[in-house]
Tab-separated table of C-alpha atoms in Angstrom:
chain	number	residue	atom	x	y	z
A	1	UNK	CA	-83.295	-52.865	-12.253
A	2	UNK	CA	-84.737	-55.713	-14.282
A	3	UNK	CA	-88.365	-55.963	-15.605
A	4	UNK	CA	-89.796	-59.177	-15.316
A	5	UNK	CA	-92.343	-60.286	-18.653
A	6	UNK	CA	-95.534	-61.373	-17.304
A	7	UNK	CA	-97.985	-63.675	-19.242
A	8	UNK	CA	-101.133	-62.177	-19.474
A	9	UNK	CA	-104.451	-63.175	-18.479
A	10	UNK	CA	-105.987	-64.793	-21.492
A	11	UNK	CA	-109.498	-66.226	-20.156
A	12	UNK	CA	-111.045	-68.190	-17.745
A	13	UNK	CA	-110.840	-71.532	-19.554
A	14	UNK	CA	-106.814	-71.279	-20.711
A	15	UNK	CA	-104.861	-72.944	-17.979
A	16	UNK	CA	-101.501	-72.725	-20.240
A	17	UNK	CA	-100.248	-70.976	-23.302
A	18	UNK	CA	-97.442	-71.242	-25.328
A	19	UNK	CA	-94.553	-69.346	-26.439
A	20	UNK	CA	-95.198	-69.186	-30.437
A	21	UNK	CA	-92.111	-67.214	-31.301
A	22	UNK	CA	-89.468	-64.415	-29.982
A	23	UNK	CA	-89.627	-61.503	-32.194
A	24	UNK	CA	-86.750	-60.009	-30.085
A	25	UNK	CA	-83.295	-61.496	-28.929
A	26	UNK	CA	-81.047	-61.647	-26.197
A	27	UNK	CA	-79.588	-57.753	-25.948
A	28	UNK	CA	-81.647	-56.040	-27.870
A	29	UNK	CA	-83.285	-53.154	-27.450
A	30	UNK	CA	-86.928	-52.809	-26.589
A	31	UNK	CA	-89.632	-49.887	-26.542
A	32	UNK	CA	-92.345	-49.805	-23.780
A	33	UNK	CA	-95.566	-51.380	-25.902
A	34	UNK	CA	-93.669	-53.384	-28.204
A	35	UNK	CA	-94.125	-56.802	-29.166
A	36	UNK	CA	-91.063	-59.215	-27.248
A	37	UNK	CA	-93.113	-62.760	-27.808
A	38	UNK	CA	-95.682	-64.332	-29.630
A	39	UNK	CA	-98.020	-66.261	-27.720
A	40	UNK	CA	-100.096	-69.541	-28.157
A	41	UNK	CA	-103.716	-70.380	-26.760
A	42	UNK	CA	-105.647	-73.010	-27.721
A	43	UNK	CA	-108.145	-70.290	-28.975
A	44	UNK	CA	-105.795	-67.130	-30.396
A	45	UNK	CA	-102.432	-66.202	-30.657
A	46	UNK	CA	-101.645	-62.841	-28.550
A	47	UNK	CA	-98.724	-60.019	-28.474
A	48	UNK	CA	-96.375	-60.259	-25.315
A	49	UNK	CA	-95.412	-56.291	-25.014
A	50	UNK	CA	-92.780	-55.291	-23.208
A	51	UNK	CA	-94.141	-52.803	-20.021
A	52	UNK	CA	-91.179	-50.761	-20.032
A	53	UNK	CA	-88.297	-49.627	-22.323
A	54	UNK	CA	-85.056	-51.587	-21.944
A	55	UNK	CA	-82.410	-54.238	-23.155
A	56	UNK	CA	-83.981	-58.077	-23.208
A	57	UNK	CA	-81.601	-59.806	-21.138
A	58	UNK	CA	-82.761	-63.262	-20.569
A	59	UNK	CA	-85.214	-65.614	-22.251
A	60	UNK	CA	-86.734	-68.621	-20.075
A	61	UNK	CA	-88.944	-70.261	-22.163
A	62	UNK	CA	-88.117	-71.727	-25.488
A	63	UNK	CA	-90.449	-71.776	-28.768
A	64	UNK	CA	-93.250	-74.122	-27.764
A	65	UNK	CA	-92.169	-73.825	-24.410
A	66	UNK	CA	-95.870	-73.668	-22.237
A	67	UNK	CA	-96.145	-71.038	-19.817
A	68	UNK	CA	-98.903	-70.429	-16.992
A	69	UNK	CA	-100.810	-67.321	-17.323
């Protein structure tokens, strides 16, 4: 069963973020709570944690790829 990565809510006024950097790869392993992506608002860069323990499988979005929230 696959976990999907969700960008979090990062405030009213941020309508898109970026993805800064992966600090994880394509089939490796990842603990519940720890940090997958590096993300990029126009007011703070925020930790993408991984909500469960697993492999990473597949990335979507590329560095400086945006992303909704």
């Amino acid at each position: 069963m696959s976990t999907e990565l969700k960008i979090p809510h990062a405030g009213e006024s941020i309508t898109e973020v970026f993805i800064l950097e992966w600090t994880k790869d394509v089939g490796d392993f990842v603990n519940e709570g720890e940090t997958v992506a590096v993300i990029e608002t126009d007011k703070a860069n925020m930790d993408l944690t991984a909500p469960v323990a697993g492999t990473l499988t597949k990335v979507l979005k590329a560095p400086g790829d945006a992303a909704a929230p």
